[in-house]
Amino acid sequence: MERTRRLRTNAAIRDMVRENHVRVEELIYPIFVIEGKNICHLVESMPGIYQYSIDRLKEELDRVITAGIKAVLLFGIPEHKDEVGSGAYDEHGIVQEAIRFIKANERYKNLIVIADVCLCEYTSHGHCGLIQNGVILNDETLPLLTKTAVSYARAGADIIAPSDMMDMRVAKIRQALDENGFIYIPIMAYSAKFASAFYGPFRDAAHSAPSFGDRKTYQMDSANGREAMREVEEDLLEGADLIIAKPAMAYMDIIRDISLQFNVPIVAYNVSGEYSMVKAAAEKGWIDEKKVVMEIMIGFKRAGAKMIITYHALEVAAWLKEREGDGYKIESII
Ligand code: PBG
C-alpha cells in the first residue's frame, strides 16, 4: 500500500523532495522603451508596466538591478512608422540607443540585454513583414530582419530574439551575425509562437496591433502541437541556441513536448494577456496574487521550461529574495 503522504509530513521533508525551483537567474524581464523625452507612461491594460523614454530608463533599470534580475528583453516604440519598418534597422533607432545606454553605464552593463527582432512595432500597418497586395511577404522581409539583428548586435545586444515567425529567419540572422563577427551572440528564437489573443495588452503597450487582418498566415494555429515541433526542429537546424514557447499558460503541453523531444534550453514566455488576467483578478481581491503567480512560475518549470520571460519578474524576484536565507524555497510563498 502506497502512503505518498509520508513525504509531505512537514516543510523540511517537502523541501527535500521538491522537484522544481524558481530561480531569479532564470527570469527575464521585458521592458518597453519609447522614443521621446521624460516619458514614464503606464500601460493601462498591464498594471505595473510602463513605457520609458531613455532618459527615464534608469528608474526601471535600478529596480531590475535591485531585484537581482540578470536579463531584460527590450521592445521599442518608435515615434515614426512606415511601410517598411525602417525604425527597426535604423542605427540610431530606439532599441539601438537603449542598448547603447545600458552598455555605457557601469551599473547596468552586465545585464544580459536580449533584443526582440520584429517589424510590427515599426511598420505603419502593424504587420511583422513587408506587404504586397495584402500578403505578408516572407523572403523579402528577411533582409530587413537580418539588418535589424546585426544593428542590435553592433549596439551591444547580448542575445538576439527573432519573434516575426517568417520562415528561414533564424538561418539568415545566424549567417548575418557570423559574417559581421558576432559568432558568439546566441539566437533565442520564438519558435513555437501561436497567433494568440493573449497578446492583446502587449499590442497596447508596443503600439503594434495590425491595422488589417490578423497574424494567422505567419504565427501558428492554436490547435497545432505537432506543427510546433516542426517549427522547433527547423529553428534548431537553422542555428537557434534557445527556444521560446509562447504563450505559455494555455500551451504548457508545448513546453513539455519540446522538453521531451529536444535537448535545448526552453524559454516560457508568460505573455501580456496572462499577466493582465492575474493582475485584474488580484486587484479585485479574488485571488492571492503572490501564491497564484508563484504557482504559475513553478508550473512552467515543471512543464520543462528552463527560463521564464515574465512581466511579473520584479515581483517574483523580490518574493524569492525574502526567502534568500532559505535557499530560494518557495513553499513559504505558494
Ligand atoms: C512582436 C511580439 C509580440 C509579442 C512579443 N513580440 C506581439 C505579437 O506577435 O503580436 C507578444 C508579447 C506579449 O503579449 O507579452 N511580434
Coordinates of N, CA and C in Angstrom, one line a residue, residues 51-279:
Q51 N 5.9 52.4 -20.2 CA 6.8 52.7 -21.3 C 7.8 53.7 -20.8
Y52 N 9.0 53.5 -21.1 CA 10.0 54.5 -20.6 C 10.8 55.1 -21.8
S53 N 11.0 56.4 -21.8 CA 11.9 57.0 -22.7 C 13.3 56.8 -22.1
I54 N 14.3 56.9 -22.9 CA 15.7 56.5 -22.5 C 16.1 57.4 -21.3
D55 N 15.7 58.6 -21.3 CA 16.2 59.5 -20.2 C 15.5 59.1 -18.8
R56 N 14.5 58.3 -18.9 CA 13.8 57.8 -17.6 C 14.1 56.3 -17.4
L57 N 14.8 55.7 -18.3 CA 15.0 54.2 -18.2 C 15.7 53.8 -16.9
K58 N 16.6 54.7 -16.4 CA 17.3 54.4 -15.2 C 16.4 53.9 -14.1
E59 N 15.2 54.5 -14.0 CA 14.3 54.2 -12.9 C 14.0 52.7 -12.9
E60 N 13.7 52.2 -14.1 CA 13.3 50.8 -14.2 C 14.5 49.9 -14.1
L61 N 15.6 50.3 -14.7 CA 16.8 49.5 -14.6 C 17.3 49.4 -13.2
D62 N 17.2 50.4 -12.4 CA 17.6 50.3 -11.0 C 16.7 49.3 -10.3
R63 N 15.4 49.3 -10.6 CA 14.6 48.2 -10.0 C 15.0 46.8 -10.4
V64 N 15.4 46.7 -11.6 CA 15.9 45.4 -12.1 C 17.2 45.0 -11.4
I65 N 18.1 45.9 -11.2 CA 19.3 45.6 -10.5 C 19.1 45.2 -9.1
T66 N 18.3 46.1 -8.4 CA 18.0 45.8 -7.0 C 17.3 44.5 -6.8
A67 N 16.4 44.1 -7.8 CA 15.7 42.8 -7.7 C 16.7 41.6 -7.9
G68 N 17.8 41.9 -8.5 CA 18.8 40.8 -8.8 C 18.5 40.1 -10.1
I69 N 17.7 40.8 -10.9 CA 17.4 40.2 -12.3 C 18.6 40.3 -13.2
K70 N 18.9 39.3 -13.9 CA 20.1 39.3 -14.8 C 19.8 39.6 -16.2
A71 N 18.6 39.5 -16.7 CA 18.3 39.7 -18.1 C 17.1 40.5 -18.4
V72 N 17.1 41.3 -19.4 CA 16.0 42.1 -19.8 C 15.7 41.8 -21.3
L73 N 14.5 42.0 -21.7 CA 14.1 41.8 -23.1 C 13.5 43.1 -23.6
L74 N 14.2 43.7 -24.6 CA 13.8 45.1 -25.0 C 12.8 45.1 -26.2
F75 N 11.8 45.9 -26.0 CA 10.9 46.2 -27.1 C 10.9 47.7 -27.3
G76 N 10.9 48.1 -28.6 CA 11.0 49.6 -28.9 C 9.7 50.1 -29.5
I77 N 9.4 51.4 -29.1 CA 8.2 52.0 -29.7 C 8.7 53.3 -30.4
P78 N 8.8 53.3 -31.7 CA 9.4 54.5 -32.4 C 8.3 55.6 -32.5
E79 N 8.8 56.8 -32.8 CA 7.9 57.9 -33.0 C 7.3 57.8 -34.4
H80 N 8.1 57.4 -35.4 CA 7.6 57.3 -36.7 C 7.6 55.9 -37.2
K81 N 6.5 55.6 -37.9 CA 6.4 54.3 -38.5 C 6.3 54.4 -40.0
D82 N 6.7 53.4 -40.8 CA 6.5 53.5 -42.2 C 6.2 52.1 -42.7
E83 N 6.0 52.0 -44.0 CA 5.6 50.7 -44.7 C 6.6 49.7 -44.5
V84 N 7.9 50.1 -44.4 CA 9.0 49.1 -44.4 C 9.7 49.0 -43.1
G85 N 9.1 49.5 -42.1 CA 9.6 49.4 -40.7 C 11.0 49.9 -40.5
S86 N 11.4 51.0 -41.1 CA 12.8 51.4 -41.1 C 13.3 51.7 -39.8
G87 N 12.4 52.0 -38.8 CA 12.9 52.3 -37.4 C 13.6 51.1 -36.8
A88 N 13.2 49.9 -37.3 CA 13.8 48.7 -36.6 C 15.3 48.6 -36.9
Y89 N 15.7 49.0 -38.1 CA 17.1 48.8 -38.5 C 17.9 50.1 -38.7
D90 N 17.3 51.1 -38.1 CA 18.0 52.4 -38.0 C 19.1 52.3 -37.0
E91 N 20.3 52.6 -37.4 CA 21.4 52.5 -36.4 C 21.2 53.4 -35.2
H92 N 20.4 54.4 -35.3 CA 20.0 55.2 -34.1 C 18.6 55.0 -33.7
G93 N 18.0 53.8 -34.0 CA 16.7 53.5 -33.6 C 16.6 53.5 -32.1
I94 N 15.3 53.4 -31.6 CA 15.1 53.4 -30.2 C 15.7 52.3 -29.4
V95 N 15.6 51.1 -29.9 CA 16.2 49.9 -29.2 C 17.8 50.0 -29.3
Q96 N 18.3 50.4 -30.5 CA 19.8 50.5 -30.6 C 20.3 51.5 -29.5
E97 N 19.6 52.6 -29.4 CA 20.1 53.7 -28.4 C 19.9 53.2 -27.0
A98 N 18.8 52.5 -26.7 CA 18.6 51.9 -25.4 C 19.7 50.9 -25.0
I99 N 20.0 50.1 -26.0 CA 21.1 49.1 -25.7 C 22.4 49.9 -25.4
R100 N 22.7 50.9 -26.2 CA 23.9 51.6 -26.0 C 23.9 52.3 -24.6
F101 N 22.8 52.8 -24.3 CA 22.7 53.5 -23.0 C 23.0 52.5 -21.8
I102 N 22.4 51.3 -21.9 CA 22.6 50.3 -20.9 C 24.1 49.8 -20.8
K103 N 24.6 49.6 -22.0 CA 26.0 49.1 -22.1 C 27.1 50.2 -21.7
A104 N 26.7 51.4 -21.8 CA 27.6 52.5 -21.5 C 27.6 52.8 -20.0
N105 N 26.7 52.2 -19.3 CA 26.5 52.6 -17.8 C 27.1 51.4 -17.0
E106 N 28.1 51.8 -16.2 CA 28.8 50.9 -15.3 C 27.8 50.0 -14.5
R107 N 26.7 50.6 -14.0 CA 25.8 49.9 -13.1 C 24.9 48.9 -13.9
Y108 N 24.7 49.1 -15.2 CA 23.8 48.2 -15.9 C 24.5 47.3 -16.9
K109 N 25.7 47.6 -17.2 CA 26.3 47.0 -18.4 C 26.5 45.4 -18.3
N110 N 26.4 44.9 -17.1 CA 26.4 43.4 -17.1 C 25.1 42.7 -17.2
L111 N 24.0 43.5 -17.3 CA 22.7 42.9 -17.6 C 22.8 42.2 -19.0
I112 N 22.2 41.1 -19.0 CA 22.1 40.4 -20.4 C 20.9 41.1 -21.1
V113 N 21.3 41.8 -22.2 CA 20.3 42.5 -23.0 C 19.8 41.7 -24.2
I114 N 18.6 41.3 -24.1 CA 18.0 40.5 -25.2 C 17.2 41.4 -26.1
A115 N 17.4 41.4 -27.4 CA 16.7 42.3 -28.3 C 15.7 41.6 -29.1
D116 N 14.4 41.9 -28.9 CA 13.4 41.3 -29.8 C 13.5 41.8 -31.2
V117 N 13.6 40.9 -32.1 CA 13.7 41.4 -33.5 C 12.3 41.1 -34.2
C118 N 11.7 42.2 -34.6 CA 10.4 42.1 -35.3 C 10.1 43.5 -35.9
L119 N 9.3 43.5 -37.0 CA 9.0 44.8 -37.6 C 7.7 45.4 -37.1
C120 N 6.8 44.6 -36.4 CA 5.5 45.1 -36.2 C 5.4 46.4 -35.4
E121 N 6.3 46.7 -34.5 CA 6.3 48.0 -33.8 C 6.7 49.1 -34.7
Y122 N 7.3 48.8 -35.9 CA 7.9 49.9 -36.7 C 7.2 50.1 -38.0
T123 N 6.2 49.2 -38.4 CA 5.5 49.3 -39.6 C 4.2 50.0 -39.4
S124 N 3.8 50.9 -40.4 CA 2.6 51.6 -40.3 C 1.4 50.7 -40.3
H125 N 1.5 49.5 -40.9 CA 0.4 48.6 -41.0 C 0.4 47.6 -39.8
G126 N 1.4 47.6 -39.0 CA 1.5 46.8 -37.8 C 1.7 45.3 -38.0
H127 N 2.0 44.9 -39.3 CA 2.4 43.5 -39.5 C 3.9 43.3 -39.3
C128 N 4.2 42.0 -39.2 CA 5.6 41.7 -38.9 C 6.5 41.6 -40.1
G129 N 6.0 41.9 -41.3 CA 6.8 41.8 -42.5 C 6.3 42.8 -43.5
L130 N 7.0 42.8 -44.7 CA 6.6 43.7 -45.8 C 5.3 43.2 -46.4
I131 N 4.6 44.1 -47.0 CA 3.2 43.7 -47.5 C 3.1 44.0 -49.0
Q132 N 2.5 43.1 -49.7 CA 2.2 43.3 -51.1 C 0.8 42.8 -51.4
N133 N -0.1 43.6 -51.9 CA -1.5 43.1 -52.1 C -2.1 42.4 -51.0
G134 N -1.8 42.9 -49.8 CA -2.4 42.2 -48.6 C -1.7 41.0 -48.1
V135 N -0.7 40.6 -48.8 CA 0.1 39.4 -48.4 C 1.3 39.8 -47.6
I136 N 1.6 39.1 -46.5 CA 2.8 39.4 -45.7 C 3.9 38.6 -46.4
L137 N 4.9 39.3 -47.0 CA 5.9 38.7 -47.8 C 7.0 38.0 -46.8
N138 N 7.4 36.9 -47.2 CA 8.4 36.2 -46.3 C 9.8 36.5 -46.7
D139 N 10.2 36.1 -47.9 CA 11.7 36.2 -48.3 C 12.1 37.6 -48.4
E140 N 11.2 38.5 -48.8 CA 11.6 39.9 -49.0 C 11.7 40.6 -47.6
T141 N 11.1 40.0 -46.6 CA 11.2 40.6 -45.2 C 12.6 40.2 -44.6
L142 N 13.1 39.0 -45.0 CA 14.3 38.5 -44.3 C 15.5 39.5 -44.2
P143 N 15.8 40.2 -45.3 CA 17.0 41.1 -45.2 C 16.8 42.2 -44.2
L144 N 15.5 42.6 -44.0 CA 15.2 43.7 -43.0 C 15.4 43.1 -41.6
L145 N 15.0 41.9 -41.4 CA 15.2 41.3 -40.1 C 16.7 41.1 -39.8
T146 N 17.5 40.7 -40.8 CA 18.9 40.4 -40.6 C 19.6 41.8 -40.3
K147 N 19.2 42.8 -41.0 CA 19.7 44.1 -40.8 C 19.5 44.6 -39.4
T148 N 18.2 44.4 -38.9 CA 17.9 44.7 -37.6 C 18.7 44.0 -36.5
A149 N 18.8 42.7 -36.7 CA 19.6 41.8 -35.8 C 21.0 42.3 -35.7
V150 N 21.6 42.6 -36.8 CA 23.0 43.0 -36.9 C 23.2 44.3 -36.2
S151 N 22.3 45.2 -36.4 CA 22.4 46.6 -35.8 C 22.2 46.5 -34.3
Y152 N 21.4 45.6 -33.8 CA 21.3 45.4 -32.3 C 22.6 44.8 -31.8
A153 N 23.1 43.8 -32.5 CA 24.4 43.2 -32.0 C 25.5 44.3 -32.0
R154 N 25.5 45.1 -33.0 CA 26.5 46.2 -33.1 C 26.3 47.2 -31.9
A155 N 25.1 47.4 -31.5 CA 24.8 48.4 -30.4 C 25.2 47.7 -29.1
G156 N 25.4 46.4 -29.1 CA 25.8 45.8 -27.8 C 24.9 44.7 -27.3
A157 N 23.8 44.3 -28.0 CA 22.9 43.3 -27.5 C 23.6 42.0 -27.3
D158 N 23.2 41.3 -26.2 CA 23.9 40.0 -25.8 C 23.2 38.8 -26.5
I159 N 21.9 39.0 -26.7 CA 21.1 37.9 -27.4 C 20.1 38.5 -28.3
I160 N 20.0 37.8 -29.5 CA 19.0 38.2 -30.5 C 17.8 37.3 -30.5
A161 N 16.6 37.9 -30.4 CA 15.4 37.1 -30.3 C 14.4 37.4 -31.4
P162 N 14.5 36.7 -32.5 CA 13.5 37.0 -33.6 C 12.1 36.5 -33.3
S163 N 11.1 37.4 -33.3 CA 9.7 37.0 -33.0 C 8.8 37.1 -34.1
D164 N 9.3 37.3 -35.3 CA 8.5 37.6 -36.5 C 7.7 36.4 -37.1
M165 N 8.3 35.2 -36.9 CA 7.7 34.0 -37.5 C 7.8 33.9 -39.0
M166 N 8.7 34.6 -39.6 CA 9.0 34.3 -41.0 C 9.8 33.1 -41.2
D167 N 9.6 32.3 -42.2 CA 10.4 31.1 -42.4 C 11.8 31.5 -42.8
M168 N 12.7 30.7 -42.3 CA 14.2 30.8 -42.6 C 14.9 32.0 -41.9
R169 N 14.2 32.7 -41.0 CA 14.8 33.9 -40.5 C 16.0 33.5 -39.6
V170 N 15.9 32.4 -38.9 CA 17.0 32.1 -38.0 C 18.3 31.8 -38.8
A171 N 18.1 31.1 -39.8 CA 19.3 30.8 -40.7 C 19.9 32.1 -41.2
K172 N 19.1 33.0 -41.7 CA 19.6 34.2 -42.3 C 20.2 35.1 -41.2
I173 N 19.6 35.2 -40.1 CA 20.1 36.0 -39.0 C 21.5 35.4 -38.5
R174 N 21.5 34.1 -38.3 CA 22.8 33.5 -37.9 C 23.9 33.8 -38.9
Q175 N 23.6 33.6 -40.2 CA 24.6 33.9 -41.2 C 25.1 35.4 -41.1
A176 N 24.1 36.3 -41.0 CA 24.5 37.7 -41.0 C 25.3 38.0 -39.7
L177 N 24.9 37.5 -38.6 CA 25.7 37.7 -37.4 C 27.1 37.2 -37.5
D178 N 27.2 36.0 -38.0 CA 28.6 35.4 -38.2 C 29.4 36.3 -39.1
E179 N 28.8 36.7 -40.2 CA 29.6 37.4 -41.2 C 30.0 38.8 -40.7
N180 N 29.3 39.3 -39.7 CA 29.7 40.6 -39.1 C 30.5 40.4 -37.8
G181 N 31.0 39.2 -37.6 CA 31.9 39.0 -36.4 C 31.2 38.7 -35.1
F182 N 29.9 38.4 -35.2 CA 29.2 38.2 -33.9 C 28.9 36.7 -33.7
I183 N 29.9 35.9 -33.8 CA 29.7 34.4 -33.8 C 29.3 33.9 -32.4
Y184 N 29.6 34.7 -31.4 CA 29.2 34.3 -30.0 C 27.9 34.9 -29.5
I185 N 27.2 35.6 -30.4 CA 25.9 36.1 -29.9 C 24.8 35.0 -30.2
P186 N 24.2 34.5 -29.1 CA 23.2 33.5 -29.3 C 21.9 34.0 -29.9
I187 N 21.1 33.1 -30.5 CA 19.8 33.4 -31.0 C 18.8 32.7 -30.2
M188 N 17.9 33.5 -29.6 CA 16.8 32.9 -28.8 C 15.6 33.0 -29.7
A189 N 15.2 31.9 -30.3 CA 14.1 32.0 -31.4 C 12.7 31.8 -30.8
Y190 N 11.8 32.7 -31.2 CA 10.4 32.4 -30.9 C 10.0 31.4 -31.9
S191 N 10.1 30.1 -31.5 CA 9.9 29.1 -32.5 C 8.4 28.6 -32.5
A192 N 7.9 28.3 -31.3 CA 6.5 27.9 -31.2 C 5.7 29.1 -30.7
K193 N 5.5 30.0 -31.7 CA 4.7 31.2 -31.4 C 3.4 31.2 -32.0
F194 N 2.3 31.2 -31.2 CA 1.0 31.0 -31.7 C 0.3 32.3 -32.0
A195 N -0.6 32.3 -33.0 CA -1.4 33.5 -33.2 C -2.4 33.6 -32.1
S196 N -2.2 34.5 -31.1 CA -3.0 34.4 -29.9 C -3.6 35.7 -29.4
A197 N -4.8 35.6 -28.9 CA -5.5 36.7 -28.3 C -4.8 37.2 -27.0
F198 N -4.0 36.3 -26.5 CA -3.3 36.7 -25.2 C -2.3 37.8 -25.4
Y199 N -2.0 38.2 -26.7 CA -1.0 39.3 -26.9 C -1.7 40.6 -26.9
G200 N -3.0 40.7 -26.6 CA -3.8 41.9 -26.7 C -3.2 43.1 -25.9
P201 N -2.9 42.9 -24.6 CA -2.3 44.1 -23.9 C -1.0 44.5 -24.4
F202 N -0.2 43.5 -24.9 CA 1.1 43.9 -25.4 C 1.0 44.9 -26.6
R203 N 0.0 44.6 -27.4 CA -0.2 45.5 -28.6 C -0.6 46.9 -28.2
D204 N -1.2 47.1 -27.0 CA -1.4 48.4 -26.4 C -0.1 49.0 -26.0
A205 N 0.7 48.1 -25.4 CA 2.0 48.6 -24.8 C 3.0 48.9 -25.9
A206 N 3.0 48.2 -27.0 CA 4.0 48.3 -28.0 C 3.5 49.0 -29.3
H207 N 2.2 49.5 -29.2 CA 1.5 50.1 -30.4 C 1.8 49.3 -31.6
S208 N 1.5 48.0 -31.6 CA 1.8 47.1 -32.7 C 0.7 46.3 -33.2
A209 N -0.6 46.7 -32.9 CA -1.7 45.9 -33.4 C -1.8 46.0 -35.0
P210 N -2.0 44.9 -35.7 CA -2.1 45.0 -37.1 C -3.3 45.9 -37.5
S211 N -3.1 46.7 -38.5 CA -4.2 47.6 -38.9 C -5.3 46.9 -39.8
F212 N -4.9 45.8 -40.3 CA -5.9 44.9 -41.0 C -5.6 43.5 -40.8
G213 N -6.6 42.6 -40.8 CA -6.4 41.2 -40.7 C -5.8 40.8 -39.4
D214 N -5.2 39.7 -39.4 CA -4.5 39.1 -38.2 C -3.2 38.5 -38.6
R215 N -2.6 37.8 -37.6 CA -1.2 37.3 -37.9 C -1.3 35.8 -38.2
K216 N -2.5 35.3 -38.6 CA -2.6 33.8 -38.8 C -1.9 33.2 -39.9
T217 N -1.4 34.1 -40.9 CA -0.6 33.5 -42.0 C 0.8 33.3 -41.7
Y218 N 1.3 33.8 -40.5 CA 2.7 33.6 -40.1 C 2.8 33.0 -38.7
Q219 N 2.0 33.4 -37.8 CA 2.0 32.8 -36.5 C 1.2 31.5 -36.5
M220 N 1.5 30.6 -35.5 CA 0.9 29.3 -35.6 C -0.6 29.2 -35.1
D221 N -1.3 28.2 -35.6 CA -2.7 27.9 -35.3 C -2.7 27.3 -33.9
S222 N -3.5 27.8 -33.0 CA -3.5 27.3 -31.6 C -3.8 25.8 -31.5
A223 N -4.4 25.3 -32.5 CA -4.8 23.9 -32.3 C -3.6 22.9 -32.6
N224 N -2.5 23.4 -33.1 CA -1.4 22.5 -33.6 C -0.2 22.4 -32.7
G225 N -0.1 21.2 -32.0 CA 1.0 20.9 -31.2 C 2.2 20.2 -32.0
R226 N 1.8 19.3 -32.9 CA 2.8 18.6 -33.7 C 3.6 19.6 -34.6
E227 N 2.8 20.5 -35.1 CA 3.4 21.5 -36.0 C 4.4 22.4 -35.3
A228 N 4.2 22.6 -34.0 CA 5.1 23.4 -33.2 C 6.4 22.6 -33.1
M229 N 6.4 21.3 -33.1 CA 7.6 20.5 -33.0 C 8.4 20.7 -34.3
R230 N 7.7 20.8 -35.4 CA 8.4 21.1 -36.7 C 9.1 22.4 -36.7
E231 N 8.4 23.4 -36.1 CA 9.0 24.8 -36.1 C 10.3 24.7 -35.2
V232 N 10.2 24.0 -34.1 CA 11.4 23.9 -33.2 C 12.5 23.2 -33.9
E233 N 12.2 22.1 -34.6 CA 13.2 21.3 -35.2 C 13.9 22.2 -36.3
E234 N 13.1 22.9 -37.1 CA 13.6 23.7 -38.1 C 14.6 24.8 -37.6
D235 N 14.1 25.5 -36.5 CA 14.9 26.6 -36.0 C 16.2 26.1 -35.4
L236 N 16.2 24.9 -34.8 CA 17.4 24.3 -34.3 C 18.4 24.0 -35.4
L237 N 17.8 23.4 -36.5 CA 18.7 23.1 -37.7 C 19.3 24.4 -38.2
E238 N 18.5 25.5 -38.1 CA 19.0 26.8 -38.7 C 20.0 27.5 -37.8
G239 N 20.1 27.0 -36.5 CA 21.1 27.6 -35.7 C 20.6 28.2 -34.4
A240 N 19.3 28.0 -34.0 CA 18.8 28.6 -32.8 C 19.5 28.0 -31.6
D241 N 19.9 28.8 -30.6 CA 20.5 28.3 -29.4 C 19.5 28.1 -28.2
L242 N 18.5 28.9 -28.2 CA 17.5 28.8 -27.2 C 16.1 28.9 -27.9
I243 N 15.1 28.2 -27.3 CA 13.8 28.1 -28.0 C 12.7 28.7 -27.1
I244 N 11.9 29.6 -27.6 CA 10.8 30.2 -26.8 C 9.5 29.6 -27.2
A245 N 8.7 29.3 -26.2 CA 7.4 28.8 -26.4 C 6.4 29.9 -25.9
K246 N 5.4 30.2 -26.7 CA 4.6 31.4 -26.4 C 3.3 31.4 -27.0
P247 N 2.2 31.7 -26.4 CA 2.1 32.0 -25.0 C 2.5 30.7 -24.1
A248 N 2.4 30.8 -22.8 CA 2.9 29.7 -22.0 C 1.8 29.0 -21.3
M249 N 0.9 29.8 -20.6 CA -0.1 29.1 -19.7 C -1.0 28.2 -20.4
A250 N -1.6 28.6 -21.5 CA -2.5 27.7 -22.2 C -1.8 26.7 -23.1
Y251 N -0.5 26.8 -23.1 CA 0.4 26.0 -24.0 C 1.4 25.2 -23.3
M252 N 1.1 24.8 -22.1 CA 2.1 24.0 -21.3 C 2.5 22.7 -21.9
D253 N 1.6 22.1 -22.6 CA 1.8 20.9 -23.3 C 3.0 21.1 -24.4
I254 N 3.0 22.2 -25.0 CA 4.0 22.5 -26.0 C 5.4 22.6 -25.3
I255 N 5.5 23.2 -24.1 CA 6.7 23.3 -23.4 C 7.2 21.9 -23.0
R256 N 6.2 21.1 -22.6 CA 6.5 19.7 -22.2 C 7.0 18.9 -23.4
D257 N 6.3 19.0 -24.5 CA 6.7 18.2 -25.7 C 8.1 18.6 -26.2
I258 N 8.4 19.9 -26.2 CA 9.7 20.4 -26.7 C 10.7 19.8 -25.7
S259 N 10.5 19.8 -24.4 CA 11.5 19.3 -23.5 C 11.7 17.8 -23.6
L260 N 10.7 17.1 -24.0 CA 10.9 15.7 -24.2 C 11.6 15.3 -25.5
Q261 N 11.4 16.2 -26.5 CA 11.9 15.8 -27.9 C 13.2 16.5 -28.2
F262 N 13.5 17.6 -27.5 CA 14.8 18.3 -28.0 C 15.7 18.6 -26.8
N263 N 16.9 18.6 -27.0 CA 17.9 18.9 -26.0 C 18.4 20.3 -26.1
V264 N 17.5 21.2 -25.6 CA 17.8 22.7 -25.8 C 17.1 23.4 -24.6
P265 N 17.8 24.5 -24.1 CA 17.1 25.2 -23.1 C 15.8 25.9 -23.6
I266 N 14.7 25.7 -22.9 CA 13.4 26.3 -23.3 C 13.1 27.5 -22.5
V267 N 12.5 28.5 -23.2 CA 12.1 29.7 -22.5 C 10.6 29.8 -22.6
A268 N 9.9 29.9 -21.5 CA 8.5 30.1 -21.5 C 8.2 31.6 -21.5
Y269 N 7.4 32.0 -22.4 CA 7.0 33.5 -22.4 C 5.6 33.6 -21.9
N270 N 5.6 34.1 -20.6 CA 4.4 34.3 -19.9 C 3.8 35.7 -20.4
V271 N 2.9 35.6 -21.4 CA 2.7 36.8 -22.2 C 1.7 37.8 -21.5
S272 N 1.6 39.0 -22.2 CA 0.8 40.1 -21.6 C -0.6 39.8 -21.1
G273 N -1.3 39.0 -21.9 CA -2.7 38.7 -21.5 C -2.8 37.8 -20.3
E274 N -1.8 37.0 -20.2 CA -1.7 36.1 -19.0 C -1.4 36.9 -17.7
Y275 N -0.6 37.9 -17.9 CA -0.2 38.8 -16.8 C -1.4 39.6 -16.4
S276 N -2.1 40.2 -17.4 CA -3.2 41.1 -17.1 C -4.4 40.4 -16.4
M277 N -4.6 39.2 -16.8 CA -5.7 38.4 -16.1 C -5.4 38.2 -14.7
V278 N -4.2 37.9 -14.3 CA -3.8 37.7 -12.9 C -3.9 39.0 -12.2
K279 N -3.4 40.1 -12.8 CA -3.4 41.4 -12.2 C -4.9 41.8 -11.9

